[in-house]
XYZ file of C-alpha atoms in Angstrom:
260
model
C -51.778 115.062 -90.591
C -50.339 111.509 -91.002
C -51.743 108.693 -89.140
C -50.043 107.974 -85.799
C -48.540 104.623 -87.060
C -46.462 106.787 -89.501
C -45.237 109.318 -86.841
C -44.306 106.989 -84.031
C -40.551 106.805 -83.261
C -39.323 109.829 -81.493
C -40.736 108.763 -77.968
C -42.908 110.593 -75.616
C -40.284 112.625 -73.927
C -38.652 113.832 -77.006
C -42.005 114.627 -78.655
C -42.940 116.768 -75.627
C -39.726 118.826 -76.210
C -40.837 119.449 -79.833
C -43.663 121.539 -78.380
C -42.015 123.148 -75.547
C -38.594 123.949 -76.799
C -39.345 125.334 -80.234
C -40.932 128.863 -81.139
C -43.041 127.341 -83.871
C -44.155 130.999 -84.865
C -40.710 131.049 -86.427
C -40.956 127.720 -88.468
C -42.907 128.490 -91.496
C -42.741 127.634 -95.265
C -41.195 130.686 -96.801
C -42.995 130.004 -99.997
C -46.479 129.724 -98.558
C -47.643 133.110 -96.853
C -50.001 133.124 -94.046
C -51.310 130.417 -91.784
C -51.110 127.916 -94.499
C -47.321 128.025 -94.259
C -47.276 127.509 -90.417
C -45.744 124.351 -89.089
C -46.079 122.586 -85.734
C -44.496 119.798 -83.649
C -45.913 117.173 -85.893
C -43.401 118.083 -88.470
C -40.493 116.984 -86.175
C -42.291 113.884 -85.176
C -42.620 112.824 -88.897
C -38.750 113.136 -89.172
C -38.724 110.011 -87.007
C -41.207 108.168 -88.949
C -40.302 104.600 -89.781
C -41.862 105.218 -93.246
C -39.143 106.509 -95.441
C -41.351 108.896 -97.511
C -42.970 110.444 -94.618
C -39.545 111.176 -93.079
C -38.200 112.404 -96.359
C -41.113 114.761 -96.907
C -40.698 116.110 -93.289
C -36.911 116.737 -94.016
C -37.635 118.638 -97.219
C -40.145 120.955 -95.451
C -37.655 121.453 -92.684
C -34.839 122.331 -95.131
C -36.955 124.845 -96.833
C -38.097 126.306 -93.522
C -34.372 126.641 -92.350
C -32.714 127.834 -95.508
C -35.209 128.235 -98.403
C -32.920 128.173 -101.514
C -29.661 127.808 -99.564
C -28.738 131.440 -99.668
C -29.569 132.356 -96.043
C -30.352 130.952 -92.714
C -33.889 131.446 -91.634
C -35.342 132.189 -88.169
C -36.500 128.563 -87.989
C -32.937 127.289 -88.058
C -31.694 127.906 -84.568
C -35.215 126.780 -83.305
C -35.037 123.214 -84.885
C -31.237 122.676 -85.075
C -31.035 120.873 -81.764
C -33.592 118.460 -82.943
C -31.989 117.931 -86.415
C -28.650 117.093 -84.580
C -30.777 114.709 -82.380
C -32.254 113.040 -85.500
C -28.551 112.598 -86.869
C -27.607 110.931 -83.617
C -30.528 108.522 -83.730
C -29.773 105.419 -85.891
C -33.583 104.821 -86.139
C -34.002 107.938 -88.228
C -33.975 107.080 -91.866
C -32.828 110.298 -93.456
C -29.769 111.160 -91.414
C -27.517 111.733 -94.411
C -30.048 114.115 -95.880
C -30.235 116.062 -92.649
C -26.361 116.464 -92.617
C -26.610 117.797 -96.205
C -29.019 120.585 -94.746
C -26.768 121.343 -91.842
C -23.897 121.719 -94.281
C -26.043 124.186 -96.490
C -26.973 126.108 -93.359
C -23.348 126.366 -92.254
C -22.349 127.596 -95.640
C -25.034 130.078 -95.873
C -24.003 131.629 -92.535
C -20.264 131.479 -93.284
C -18.017 134.241 -94.518
C -18.402 135.964 -97.826
C -20.986 138.641 -99.049
C -23.090 136.638 -101.383
C -24.504 133.009 -102.219
C -26.931 132.516 -104.906
C -27.040 136.257 -105.633
C -28.338 137.322 -102.245
C -26.775 138.664 -99.268
C -25.982 136.220 -96.683
C -27.939 136.578 -93.419
C -28.392 134.518 -90.095
C -30.313 135.157 -87.042
C -28.274 136.259 -83.958
C -28.940 132.956 -82.110
C -27.360 131.018 -85.086
C -23.689 131.184 -84.086
C -24.226 129.827 -80.600
C -26.663 127.135 -81.886
C -24.273 126.092 -84.600
C -21.368 125.824 -82.067
C -23.257 123.616 -79.892
C -24.263 121.319 -82.860
C -20.580 120.932 -83.603
C -19.884 119.714 -80.280
C -22.805 117.232 -80.624
C -21.806 115.982 -84.086
C -18.130 115.344 -83.208
C -18.775 111.889 -81.436
C -20.364 110.593 -84.671
C -17.031 110.799 -86.527
C -16.017 107.577 -84.546
C -19.398 105.862 -85.010
C -18.144 102.490 -86.449
C -21.606 100.754 -86.644
C -21.847 98.871 -89.875
C -23.686 100.831 -92.516
C -23.082 104.335 -90.803
C -20.295 105.267 -93.233
C -22.640 107.608 -94.918
C -23.298 109.271 -91.623
C -19.648 109.588 -90.847
C -18.872 111.064 -94.256
C -21.922 113.532 -93.896
C -20.697 114.598 -90.471
C -17.166 115.337 -91.799
C -18.540 117.253 -94.722
C -20.848 119.255 -92.433
C -18.156 120.061 -89.877
C -15.928 121.084 -92.650
C -18.042 124.258 -92.741
C -17.313 125.015 -89.128
C -14.272 127.174 -90.049
C -14.256 129.099 -86.791
C -13.081 125.695 -85.220
C -10.617 124.762 -87.963
C -7.670 124.055 -85.759
C -9.467 121.670 -83.445
C -11.416 119.940 -86.401
C -8.265 119.420 -88.446
C -6.595 117.615 -85.453
C -9.610 115.463 -85.049
C -9.795 114.622 -88.704
C -6.178 113.670 -88.871
C -6.600 111.527 -86.004
C -9.871 109.781 -87.262
C -8.277 109.199 -90.803
C -5.852 106.579 -89.255
C -8.910 104.559 -87.757
C -11.384 104.983 -90.559
C -12.241 101.693 -92.091
C -14.023 102.928 -95.196
C -12.557 104.621 -98.102
C -15.440 106.936 -98.936
C -15.126 108.423 -95.303
C -11.496 108.600 -95.550
C -11.799 110.572 -98.780
C -14.261 112.918 -97.192
C -11.986 113.518 -94.241
C -9.310 114.421 -96.588
C -11.486 116.894 -98.317
C -12.625 118.440 -95.000
C -9.075 119.025 -94.030
C -8.580 120.979 -97.263
C -11.636 123.121 -96.688
C -10.630 123.934 -93.230
C -6.965 124.547 -93.820
C -7.134 128.148 -95.113
C -9.098 129.094 -91.971
C -6.501 127.365 -89.423
C -3.942 129.345 -87.451
C -2.079 126.822 -85.591
C -2.649 123.791 -87.710
C -2.465 125.107 -91.253
C 0.960 124.110 -92.006
C 0.365 120.590 -90.470
C -2.747 120.270 -92.657
C -0.958 121.339 -95.750
C 1.873 118.889 -95.142
C -0.295 116.025 -94.291
C -2.233 116.619 -97.580
C 1.120 116.647 -99.464
C 1.803 113.225 -98.009
C -1.561 111.897 -98.956
C -1.122 112.946 -102.688
C 1.786 110.458 -102.863
C 0.675 107.806 -100.563
C -0.742 104.575 -102.131
C -2.128 103.395 -98.744
C -2.037 99.653 -98.221
C -1.641 99.094 -101.970
C -3.542 96.803 -104.157
C -5.820 94.079 -102.835
C -3.997 90.652 -102.908
C -5.657 87.594 -104.305
C -7.246 85.700 -101.239
C -6.913 82.460 -103.262
C -3.173 82.955 -103.343
C -2.564 83.455 -99.637
C -5.450 83.817 -97.251
C -3.331 85.078 -94.401
C -1.997 87.944 -96.456
C -5.413 88.875 -97.719
C -6.718 88.924 -94.126
C -3.838 91.103 -92.965
C -4.373 93.532 -95.852
C -8.126 93.729 -95.031
C -7.300 94.599 -91.442
C -5.369 97.623 -92.337
C -6.805 101.119 -92.760
C -4.252 102.620 -95.108
C -6.509 104.017 -97.973
C -5.162 105.428 -101.258
C -6.936 108.993 -101.322
C -4.356 110.369 -103.806
C -7.107 111.827 -106.130
C -9.056 113.334 -103.150
C -5.906 114.738 -101.647
C -4.839 116.485 -104.798
C -8.206 118.415 -104.816
C -7.901 119.114 -101.207
C -4.438 120.441 -101.389
C -5.612 122.929 -104.019
C -8.360 124.038 -101.622
C -5.934 124.247 -98.745
C -3.591 126.593 -100.743
C -6.248 128.811 -101.980
C -6.248 132.463 -100.608
C -9.440 133.368 -98.531
């Protein structure tokens, strides 16, 4: 086990919940049989470590415990999912984008379709309800405007794009957020998420397709003006959020129009 200075960060109350709210008999390394592959609460503690390597190693172990090679959802996933979401919501955690990648893999592995990676898709009975609660907890992060958190917002959009059972609601939220999103990379991911969800929507499918068509022809706020020519014009341009997402919109529109 790592020294305590490498595992401090989660706080006493949260650390106590690691021990009491997780059935650790279900959190095992799928590639190490027997007691040697059994994890305990210290694994989640290390996820909050201020040391990046410690946190990254803990995330890697949790990823494999939850979904192995990505083809299925393991019994560990519903157990630790609430705390993976807690970690994503905590700016002190250094591996938030990586955790969001894992959430996307889990949601994809549990999604519709008979096979992934050559194996039948499976998920524990507790997964759907746990994932639905996770979606609700992740939604506020779409509007997290803290500087430097654009990777987290993009990761949240990508993960939520797998919540196909909530397609209509999420499409509306993504369209609203797009108008307020200050970073191009996140705006592009929002566009891609709309494209992923559109085929699963009932009420918002036509809206989503029409919106994506508009984005394919919209140059946004245009080319950046020269600050030396006119500072006021440059400042006004910088304050706008009209992104040119045409390449992403073309790809997203193709996905939106594909048959299920």
